[in-house]
mmCIF file of C-alpha atoms in Angstrom:
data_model
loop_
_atom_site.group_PDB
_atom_site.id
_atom_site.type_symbol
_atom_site.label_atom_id
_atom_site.label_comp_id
_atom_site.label_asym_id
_atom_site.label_seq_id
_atom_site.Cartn_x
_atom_site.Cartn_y
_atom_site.Cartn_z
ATOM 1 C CA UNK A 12 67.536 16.654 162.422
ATOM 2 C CA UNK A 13 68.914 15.843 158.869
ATOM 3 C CA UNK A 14 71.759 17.435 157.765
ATOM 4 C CA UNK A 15 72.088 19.617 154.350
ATOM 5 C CA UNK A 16 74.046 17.620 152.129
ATOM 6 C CA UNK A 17 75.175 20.826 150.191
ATOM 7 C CA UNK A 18 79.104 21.270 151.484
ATOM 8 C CA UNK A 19 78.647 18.274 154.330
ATOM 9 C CA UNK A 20 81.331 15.824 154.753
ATOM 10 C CA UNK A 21 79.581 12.844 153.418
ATOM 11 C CA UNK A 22 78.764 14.830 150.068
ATOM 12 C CA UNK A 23 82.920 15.478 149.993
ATOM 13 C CA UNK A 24 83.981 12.082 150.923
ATOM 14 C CA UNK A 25 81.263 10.348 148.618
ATOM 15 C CA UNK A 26 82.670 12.538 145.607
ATOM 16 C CA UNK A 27 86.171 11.144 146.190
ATOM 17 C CA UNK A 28 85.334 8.110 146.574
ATOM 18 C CA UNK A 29 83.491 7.810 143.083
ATOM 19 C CA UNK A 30 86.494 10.010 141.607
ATOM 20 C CA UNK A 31 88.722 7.371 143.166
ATOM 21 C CA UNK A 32 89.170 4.313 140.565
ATOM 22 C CA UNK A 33 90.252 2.107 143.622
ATOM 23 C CA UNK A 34 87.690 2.930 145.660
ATOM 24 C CA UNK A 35 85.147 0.127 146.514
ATOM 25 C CA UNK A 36 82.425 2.271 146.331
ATOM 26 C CA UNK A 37 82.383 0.891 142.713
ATOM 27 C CA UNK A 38 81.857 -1.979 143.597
ATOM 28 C CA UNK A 39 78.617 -1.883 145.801
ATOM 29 C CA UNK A 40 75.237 -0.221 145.334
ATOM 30 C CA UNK A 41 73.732 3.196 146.280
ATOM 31 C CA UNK A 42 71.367 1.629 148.697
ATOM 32 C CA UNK A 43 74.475 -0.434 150.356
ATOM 33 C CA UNK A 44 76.481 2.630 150.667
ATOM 34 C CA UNK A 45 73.587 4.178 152.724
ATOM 35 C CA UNK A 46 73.284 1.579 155.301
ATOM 36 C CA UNK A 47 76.709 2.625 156.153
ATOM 37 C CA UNK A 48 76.224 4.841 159.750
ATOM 38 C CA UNK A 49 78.286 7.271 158.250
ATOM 39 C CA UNK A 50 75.684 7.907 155.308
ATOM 40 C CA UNK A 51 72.156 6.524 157.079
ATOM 41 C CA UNK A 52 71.949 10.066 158.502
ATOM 42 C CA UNK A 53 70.545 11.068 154.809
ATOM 43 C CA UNK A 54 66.925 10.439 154.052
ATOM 44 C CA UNK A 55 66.716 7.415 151.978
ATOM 45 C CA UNK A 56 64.891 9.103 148.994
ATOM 46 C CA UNK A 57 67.110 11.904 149.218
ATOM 47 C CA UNK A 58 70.792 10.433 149.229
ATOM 48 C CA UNK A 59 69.521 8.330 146.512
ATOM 49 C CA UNK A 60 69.003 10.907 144.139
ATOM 50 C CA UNK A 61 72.070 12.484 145.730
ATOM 51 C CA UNK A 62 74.312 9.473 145.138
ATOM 52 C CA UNK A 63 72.967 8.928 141.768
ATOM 53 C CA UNK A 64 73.967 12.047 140.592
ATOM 54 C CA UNK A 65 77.658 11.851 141.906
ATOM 55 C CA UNK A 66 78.107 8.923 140.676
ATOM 56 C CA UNK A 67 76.580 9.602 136.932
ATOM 57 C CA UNK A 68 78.799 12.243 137.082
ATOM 58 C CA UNK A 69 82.199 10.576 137.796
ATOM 59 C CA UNK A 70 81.548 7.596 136.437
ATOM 60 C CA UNK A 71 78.985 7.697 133.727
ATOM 61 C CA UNK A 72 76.278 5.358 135.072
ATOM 62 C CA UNK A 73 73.530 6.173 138.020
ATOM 63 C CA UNK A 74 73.703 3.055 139.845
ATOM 64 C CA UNK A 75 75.313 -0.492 139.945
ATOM 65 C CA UNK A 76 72.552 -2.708 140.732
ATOM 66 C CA UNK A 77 74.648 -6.013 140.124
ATOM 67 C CA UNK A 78 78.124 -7.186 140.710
ATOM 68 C CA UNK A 79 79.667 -10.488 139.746
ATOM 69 C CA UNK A 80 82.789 -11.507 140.589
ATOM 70 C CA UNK A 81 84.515 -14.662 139.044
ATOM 71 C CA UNK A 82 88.239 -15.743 140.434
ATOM 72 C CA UNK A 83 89.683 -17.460 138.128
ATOM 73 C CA UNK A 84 93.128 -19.736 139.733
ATOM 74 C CA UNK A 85 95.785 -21.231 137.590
ATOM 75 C CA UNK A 86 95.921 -25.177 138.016
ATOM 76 C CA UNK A 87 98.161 -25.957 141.049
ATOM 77 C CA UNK A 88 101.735 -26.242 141.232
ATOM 78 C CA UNK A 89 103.415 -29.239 140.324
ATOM 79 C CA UNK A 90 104.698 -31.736 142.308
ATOM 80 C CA UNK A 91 108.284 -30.645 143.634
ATOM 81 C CA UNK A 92 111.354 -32.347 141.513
ATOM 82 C CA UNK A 93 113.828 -33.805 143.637
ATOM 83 C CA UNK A 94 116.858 -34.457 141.785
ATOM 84 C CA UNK A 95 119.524 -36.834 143.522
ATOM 85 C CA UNK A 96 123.159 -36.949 142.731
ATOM 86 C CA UNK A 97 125.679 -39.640 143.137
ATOM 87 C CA UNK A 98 129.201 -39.237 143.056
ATOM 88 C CA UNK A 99 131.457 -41.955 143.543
ATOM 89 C CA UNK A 100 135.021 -41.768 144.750
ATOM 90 C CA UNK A 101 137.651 -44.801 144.675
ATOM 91 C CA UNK A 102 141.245 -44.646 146.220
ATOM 92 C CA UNK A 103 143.549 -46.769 143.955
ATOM 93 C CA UNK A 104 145.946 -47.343 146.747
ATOM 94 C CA UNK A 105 146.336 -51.211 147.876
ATOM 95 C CA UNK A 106 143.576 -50.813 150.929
ATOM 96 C CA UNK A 107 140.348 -50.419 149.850
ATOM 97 C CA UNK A 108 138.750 -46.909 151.159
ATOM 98 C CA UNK A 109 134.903 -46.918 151.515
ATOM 99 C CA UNK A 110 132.527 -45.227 148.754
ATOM 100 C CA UNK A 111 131.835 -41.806 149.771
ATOM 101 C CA UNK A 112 127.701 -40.947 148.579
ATOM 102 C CA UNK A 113 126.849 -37.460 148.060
ATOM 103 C CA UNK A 114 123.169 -36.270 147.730
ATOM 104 C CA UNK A 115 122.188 -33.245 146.651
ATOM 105 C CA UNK A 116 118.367 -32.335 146.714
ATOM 106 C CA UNK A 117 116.755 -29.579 144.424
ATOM 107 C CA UNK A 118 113.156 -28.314 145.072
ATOM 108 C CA UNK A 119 111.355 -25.955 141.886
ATOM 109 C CA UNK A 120 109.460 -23.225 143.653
ATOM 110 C CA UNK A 121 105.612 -23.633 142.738
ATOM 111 C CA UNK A 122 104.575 -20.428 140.659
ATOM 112 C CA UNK A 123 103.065 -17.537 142.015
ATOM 113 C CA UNK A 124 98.668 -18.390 141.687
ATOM 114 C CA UNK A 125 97.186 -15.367 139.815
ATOM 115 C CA UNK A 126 93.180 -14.054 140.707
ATOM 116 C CA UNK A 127 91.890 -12.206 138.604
ATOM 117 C CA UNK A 128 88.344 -9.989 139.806
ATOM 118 C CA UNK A 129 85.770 -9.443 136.736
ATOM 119 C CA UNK A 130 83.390 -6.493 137.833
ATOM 120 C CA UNK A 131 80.014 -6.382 135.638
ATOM 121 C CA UNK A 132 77.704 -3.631 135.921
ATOM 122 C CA UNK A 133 74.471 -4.302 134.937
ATOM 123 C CA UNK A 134 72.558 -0.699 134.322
ATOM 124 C CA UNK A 135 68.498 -0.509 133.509
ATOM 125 C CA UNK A 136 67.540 0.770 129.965
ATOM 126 C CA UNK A 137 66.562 4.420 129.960
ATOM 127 C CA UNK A 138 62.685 4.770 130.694
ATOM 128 C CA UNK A 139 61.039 6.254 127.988
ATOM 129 C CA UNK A 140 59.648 9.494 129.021
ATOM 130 C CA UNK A 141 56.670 11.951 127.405
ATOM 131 C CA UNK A 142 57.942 14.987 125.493
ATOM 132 C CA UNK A 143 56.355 18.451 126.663
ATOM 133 C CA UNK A 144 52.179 18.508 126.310
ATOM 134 C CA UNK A 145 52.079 21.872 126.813
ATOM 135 C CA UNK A 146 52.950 24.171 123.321
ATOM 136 C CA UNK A 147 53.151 20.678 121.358
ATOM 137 C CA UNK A 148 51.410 20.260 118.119
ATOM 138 C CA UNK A 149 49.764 17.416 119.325
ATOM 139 C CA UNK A 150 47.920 19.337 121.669
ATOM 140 C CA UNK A 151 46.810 21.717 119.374
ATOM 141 C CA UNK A 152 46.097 19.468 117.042
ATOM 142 C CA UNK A 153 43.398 17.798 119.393
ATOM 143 C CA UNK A 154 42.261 20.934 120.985
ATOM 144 C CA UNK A 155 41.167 22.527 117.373
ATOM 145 C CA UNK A 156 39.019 19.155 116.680
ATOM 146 C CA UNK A 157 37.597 19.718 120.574
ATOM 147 C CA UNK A 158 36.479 23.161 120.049
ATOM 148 C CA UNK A 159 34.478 21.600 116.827
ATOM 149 C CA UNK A 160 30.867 20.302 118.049
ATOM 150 C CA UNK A 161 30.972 18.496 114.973
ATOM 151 C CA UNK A 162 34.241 16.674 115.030
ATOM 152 C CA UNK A 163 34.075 13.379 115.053
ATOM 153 C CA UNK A 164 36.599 13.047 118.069
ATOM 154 C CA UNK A 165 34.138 14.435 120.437
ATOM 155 C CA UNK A 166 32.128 11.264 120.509
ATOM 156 C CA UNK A 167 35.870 9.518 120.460
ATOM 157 C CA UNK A 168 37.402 8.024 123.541
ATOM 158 C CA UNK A 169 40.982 9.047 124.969
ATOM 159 C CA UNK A 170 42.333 5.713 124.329
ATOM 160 C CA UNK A 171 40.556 5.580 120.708
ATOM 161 C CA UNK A 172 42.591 9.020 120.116
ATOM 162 C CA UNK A 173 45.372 7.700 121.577
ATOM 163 C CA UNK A 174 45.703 4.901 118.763
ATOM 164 C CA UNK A 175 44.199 7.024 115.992
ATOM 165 C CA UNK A 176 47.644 8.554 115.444
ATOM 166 C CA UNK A 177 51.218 7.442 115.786
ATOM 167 C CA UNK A 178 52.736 10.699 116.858
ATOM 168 C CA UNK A 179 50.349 10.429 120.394
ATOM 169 C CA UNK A 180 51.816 6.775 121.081
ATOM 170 C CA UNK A 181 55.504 7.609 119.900
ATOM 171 C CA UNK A 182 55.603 10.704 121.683
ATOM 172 C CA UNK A 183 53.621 10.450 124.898
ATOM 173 C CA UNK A 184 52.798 7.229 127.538
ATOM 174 C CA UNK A 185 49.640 6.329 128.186
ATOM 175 C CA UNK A 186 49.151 7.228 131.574
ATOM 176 C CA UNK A 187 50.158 11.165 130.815
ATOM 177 C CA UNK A 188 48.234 11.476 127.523
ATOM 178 C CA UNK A 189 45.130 10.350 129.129
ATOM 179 C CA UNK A 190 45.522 13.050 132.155
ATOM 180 C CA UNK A 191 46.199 15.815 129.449
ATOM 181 C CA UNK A 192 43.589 15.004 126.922
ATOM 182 C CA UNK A 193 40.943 14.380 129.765
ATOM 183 C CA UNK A 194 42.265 17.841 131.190
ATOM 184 C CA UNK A 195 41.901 19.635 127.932
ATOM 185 C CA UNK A 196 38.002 17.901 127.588
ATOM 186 C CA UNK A 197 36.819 19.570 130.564
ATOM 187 C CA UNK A 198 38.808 22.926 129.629
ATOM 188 C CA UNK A 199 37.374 22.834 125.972
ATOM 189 C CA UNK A 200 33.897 21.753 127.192
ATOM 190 C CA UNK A 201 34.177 25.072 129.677
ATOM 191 C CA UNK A 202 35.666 27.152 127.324
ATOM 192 C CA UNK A 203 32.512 26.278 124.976
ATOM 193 C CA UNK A 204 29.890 26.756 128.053
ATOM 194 C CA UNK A 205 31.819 30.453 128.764
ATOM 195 C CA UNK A 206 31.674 31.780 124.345
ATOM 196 C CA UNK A 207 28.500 30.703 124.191
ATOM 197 C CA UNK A 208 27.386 32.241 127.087
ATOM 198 C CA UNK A 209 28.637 35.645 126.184
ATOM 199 C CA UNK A 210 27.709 35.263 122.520
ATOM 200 C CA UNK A 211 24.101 35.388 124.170
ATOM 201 C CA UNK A 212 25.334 38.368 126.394
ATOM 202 C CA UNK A 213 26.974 40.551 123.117
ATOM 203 C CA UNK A 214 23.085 39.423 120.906
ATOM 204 C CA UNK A 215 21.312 41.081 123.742
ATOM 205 C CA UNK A 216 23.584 43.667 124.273
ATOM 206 C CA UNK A 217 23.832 44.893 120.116
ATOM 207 C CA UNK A 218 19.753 44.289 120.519
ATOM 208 C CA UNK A 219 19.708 47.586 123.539
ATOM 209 C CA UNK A 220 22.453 49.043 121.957
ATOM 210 C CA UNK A 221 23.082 48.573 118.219
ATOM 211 C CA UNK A 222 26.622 50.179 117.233
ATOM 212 C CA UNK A 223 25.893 53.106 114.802
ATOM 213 C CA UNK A 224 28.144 54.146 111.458
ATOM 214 C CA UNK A 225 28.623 57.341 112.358
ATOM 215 C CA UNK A 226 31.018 58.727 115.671
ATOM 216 C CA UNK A 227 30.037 61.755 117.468
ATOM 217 C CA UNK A 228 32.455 63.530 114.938
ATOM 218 C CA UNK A 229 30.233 63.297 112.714
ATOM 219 C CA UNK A 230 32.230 60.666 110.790
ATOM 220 C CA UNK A 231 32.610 57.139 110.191
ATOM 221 C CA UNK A 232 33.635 54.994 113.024
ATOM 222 C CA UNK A 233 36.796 54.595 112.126
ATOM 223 C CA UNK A 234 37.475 50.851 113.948
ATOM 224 C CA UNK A 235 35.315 49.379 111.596
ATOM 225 C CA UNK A 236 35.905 51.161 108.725
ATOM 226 C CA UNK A 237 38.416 49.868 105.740
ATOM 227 C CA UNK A 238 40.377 52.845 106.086
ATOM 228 C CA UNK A 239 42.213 51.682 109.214
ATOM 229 C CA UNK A 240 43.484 48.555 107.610
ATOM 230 C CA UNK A 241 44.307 50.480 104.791
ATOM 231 C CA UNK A 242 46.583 53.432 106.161
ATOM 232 C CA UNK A 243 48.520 50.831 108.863
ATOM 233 C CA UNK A 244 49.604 49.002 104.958
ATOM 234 C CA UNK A 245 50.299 52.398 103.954
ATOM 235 C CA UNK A 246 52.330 53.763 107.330
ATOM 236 C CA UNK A 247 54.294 49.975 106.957
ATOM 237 C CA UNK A 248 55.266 50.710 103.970
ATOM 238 C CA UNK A 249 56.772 53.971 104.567
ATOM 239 C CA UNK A 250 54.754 56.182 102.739
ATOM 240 C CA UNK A 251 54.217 58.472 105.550
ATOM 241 C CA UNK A 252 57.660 59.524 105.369
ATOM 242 C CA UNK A 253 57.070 60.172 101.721
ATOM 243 C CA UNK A 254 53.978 62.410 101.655
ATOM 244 C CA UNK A 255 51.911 64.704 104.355
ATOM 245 C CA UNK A 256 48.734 63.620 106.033
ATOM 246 C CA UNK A 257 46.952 65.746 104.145
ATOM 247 C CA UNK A 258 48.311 64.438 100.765
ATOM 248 C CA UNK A 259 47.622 60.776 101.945
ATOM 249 C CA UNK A 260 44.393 62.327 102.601
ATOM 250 C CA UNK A 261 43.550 62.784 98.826
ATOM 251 C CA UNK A 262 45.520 59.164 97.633
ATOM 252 C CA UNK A 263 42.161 57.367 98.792
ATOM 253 C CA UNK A 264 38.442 57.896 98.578
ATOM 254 C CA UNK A 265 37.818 55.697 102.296
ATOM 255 C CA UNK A 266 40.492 58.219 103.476
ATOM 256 C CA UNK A 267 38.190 61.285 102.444
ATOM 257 C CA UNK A 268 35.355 59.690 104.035
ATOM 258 C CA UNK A 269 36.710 61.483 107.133
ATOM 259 C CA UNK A 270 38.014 65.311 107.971
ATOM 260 C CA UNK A 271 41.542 65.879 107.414
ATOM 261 C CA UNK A 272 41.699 66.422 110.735
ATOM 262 C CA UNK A 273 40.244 63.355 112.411
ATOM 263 C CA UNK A 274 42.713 61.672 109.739
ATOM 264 C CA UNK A 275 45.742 63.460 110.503
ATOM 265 C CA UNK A 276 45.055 61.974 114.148
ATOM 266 C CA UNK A 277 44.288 58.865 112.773
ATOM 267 C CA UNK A 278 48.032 58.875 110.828
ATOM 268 C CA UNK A 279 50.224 60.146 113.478
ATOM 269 C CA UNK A 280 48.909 57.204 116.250
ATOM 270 C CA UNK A 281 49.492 54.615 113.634
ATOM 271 C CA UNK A 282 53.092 56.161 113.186
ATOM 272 C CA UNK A 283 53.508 56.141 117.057
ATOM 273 C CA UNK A 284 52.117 52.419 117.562
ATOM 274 C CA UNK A 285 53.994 51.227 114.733
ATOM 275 C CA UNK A 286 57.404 52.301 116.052
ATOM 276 C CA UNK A 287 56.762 50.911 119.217
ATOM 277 C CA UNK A 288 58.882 47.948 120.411
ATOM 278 C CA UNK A 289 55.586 46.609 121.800
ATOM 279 C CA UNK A 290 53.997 46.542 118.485
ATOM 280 C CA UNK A 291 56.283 44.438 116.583
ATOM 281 C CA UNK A 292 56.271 42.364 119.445
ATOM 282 C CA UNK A 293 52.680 41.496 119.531
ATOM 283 C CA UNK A 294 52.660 41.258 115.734
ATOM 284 C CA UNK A 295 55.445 38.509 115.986
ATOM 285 C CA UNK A 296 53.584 36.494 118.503
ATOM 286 C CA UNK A 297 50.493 36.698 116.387
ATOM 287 C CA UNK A 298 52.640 35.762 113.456
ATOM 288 C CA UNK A 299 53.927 32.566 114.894
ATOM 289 C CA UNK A 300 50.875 31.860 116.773
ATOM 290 C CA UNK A 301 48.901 31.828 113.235
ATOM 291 C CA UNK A 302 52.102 29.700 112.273
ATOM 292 C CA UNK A 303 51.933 27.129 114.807
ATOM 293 C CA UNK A 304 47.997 27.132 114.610
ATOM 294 C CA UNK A 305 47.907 26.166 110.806
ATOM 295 C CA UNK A 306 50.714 23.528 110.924
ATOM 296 C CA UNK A 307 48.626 21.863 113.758
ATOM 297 C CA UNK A 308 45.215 22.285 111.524
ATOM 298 C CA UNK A 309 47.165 20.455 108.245
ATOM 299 C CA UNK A 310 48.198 17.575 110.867
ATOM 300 C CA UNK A 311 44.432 17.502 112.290
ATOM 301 C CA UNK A 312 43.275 17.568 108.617
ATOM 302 C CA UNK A 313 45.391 14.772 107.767
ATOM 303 C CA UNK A 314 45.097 12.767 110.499
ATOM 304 C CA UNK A 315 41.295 12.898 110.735
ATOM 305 C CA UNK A 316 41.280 12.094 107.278
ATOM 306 C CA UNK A 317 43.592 9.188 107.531
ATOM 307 C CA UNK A 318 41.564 8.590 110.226
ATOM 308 C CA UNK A 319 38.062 8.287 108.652
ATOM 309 C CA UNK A 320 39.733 5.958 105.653
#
């Protein structure tokens, strides 16, 4: 059974090592260091990424996938001088004395040979990677022109897309743009099946059932009628805090299309829903949805212009 590698021995040692500038795990790959017995208990796949990240993190690079080591040696000693010395005694007496030779012999050391070890890491270039399909503009760009029968991308292929714009190829590889935008075809093209579908369903349904003006109340029905955009301007603007329901009442003639009382009800939900956290929460969403929704439709615009030129 593998062992975790969380708080094991190996991960311990393996961090000291790389913290250790001596240590000749510098000098040797990941994969070498795992066909030590020590590490080869570790899943190959697994201490990779492990090692990887220890290393990155001590030492600033993921992996040394080539070393090269030159010795250079300084050119060989000389040969050793051997220096001889004569010295020459003569007695001055009447006999003759014989010479007396002295030789002295001395040898120069040879100097110390110096190696000096060159370490090159070699490190791969950083593989480009695809920024985030889902919430980009690109997305949206090409899911407005999808859910348009008569856009011209829809008789388009993925790669013709693809190359029809230079933030898809700068931003995005191949291979994942072509499983998102193939994705987003057959969730567009069901998304179309499923409206149109219940567009027929609402027809028949208005046909049975046709909505009438007037409420049981005996009044207009009020989420159709202009006065509800109207008095949610006027409660956001604070005039409810200014005048009465019933003098708001009289301030608009689609106000007086209904009783005071059904509009005194009407003005004291709007006050509740508008001091709501939940409101202003939903209207922000809304507001940056409608936000992020037109930016992408000037970029379609654009680009499908661009595009037919």
């Amino acid at each position: 059974m593998e062992p975790k590698w969380a708080g094991s021995v190996q991960r311990r040692t393996l961090s000291n090592a790389f913290q250790d500038p001596t240590s000749y795990v510098h000098l040797i790959s990941n994969r070498e260091i795992h066909r030590e017995p020590f590490y080869n208990v570790f899943d190959w796949g697994k201490f990779s990424a492990y090692s990887s990240y220890l290393r990155k993190k001590f030492t600033g690079v993921s992996n040394v996938t080539h070393i090269a080591t030159a010795t250079t040696a300084t050119a060989p000693p000389p040969p050793t001088t051997t220096t001889t010395t004569t010295t020459t005694t003569t007695n001055t007496t009447a006999t003759s004395a014989p010479r007396a030779t002295m030789t002295v012999t001395t040898a120069t050391a040879p100097p110390p040979t110096t190696t000096t070890t060159t370490t090159t890491t070699v490190t791969s270039a950083p593989r480009k990677k695809s920024k985030p399909w889902k919430g980009s503009h690109e997305r949206e760009m090409i899911r407005q022109q999808l859910m348009k029968p008569s856009s011209v991308i829809n008789s388009w292929t993925t790669k013709e897309i693809y190359d029809s714009h230079s933030r898809f190829s700068d931003n995005f590889l191949w291979k994942d743009f072509k499983r998102n935008v193939d994705n987003l075809r057959a969730t567009t093209e069901w998304l179309l099946q499923i409206a149109a579908e219940e567009n027929d369903l609402f027809a028949l349904h208005m046909r049975l059932f046709p909505e009438t003006l007037i409420s049981n109340t005996g009044c207009p029905v009020w989420h159709t009628h202009p006065a509800k955009d109207l008095l949610e301007k006027d409660v956001a603007n604070g005039l409810h805090l200014d005048f009465k329901p019933a003098e708001l009442w009289e301030m608009r003639d689609e106000y007086m299309e209904f009783t005071l009382k059904v509009f005194g009800k009407h003005v004291h939900q709007e006050k509740s829903k508008q001091i709501q956290e939940p409101y202003w929460i939903v209207k922000r969403n809304k507001m940056a949805r409608k936000i992020f929704a037109d930016d992408a439709k000037k970029m379609a615009t654009e680009w499908i212009e661009d595009g037919d030129d």
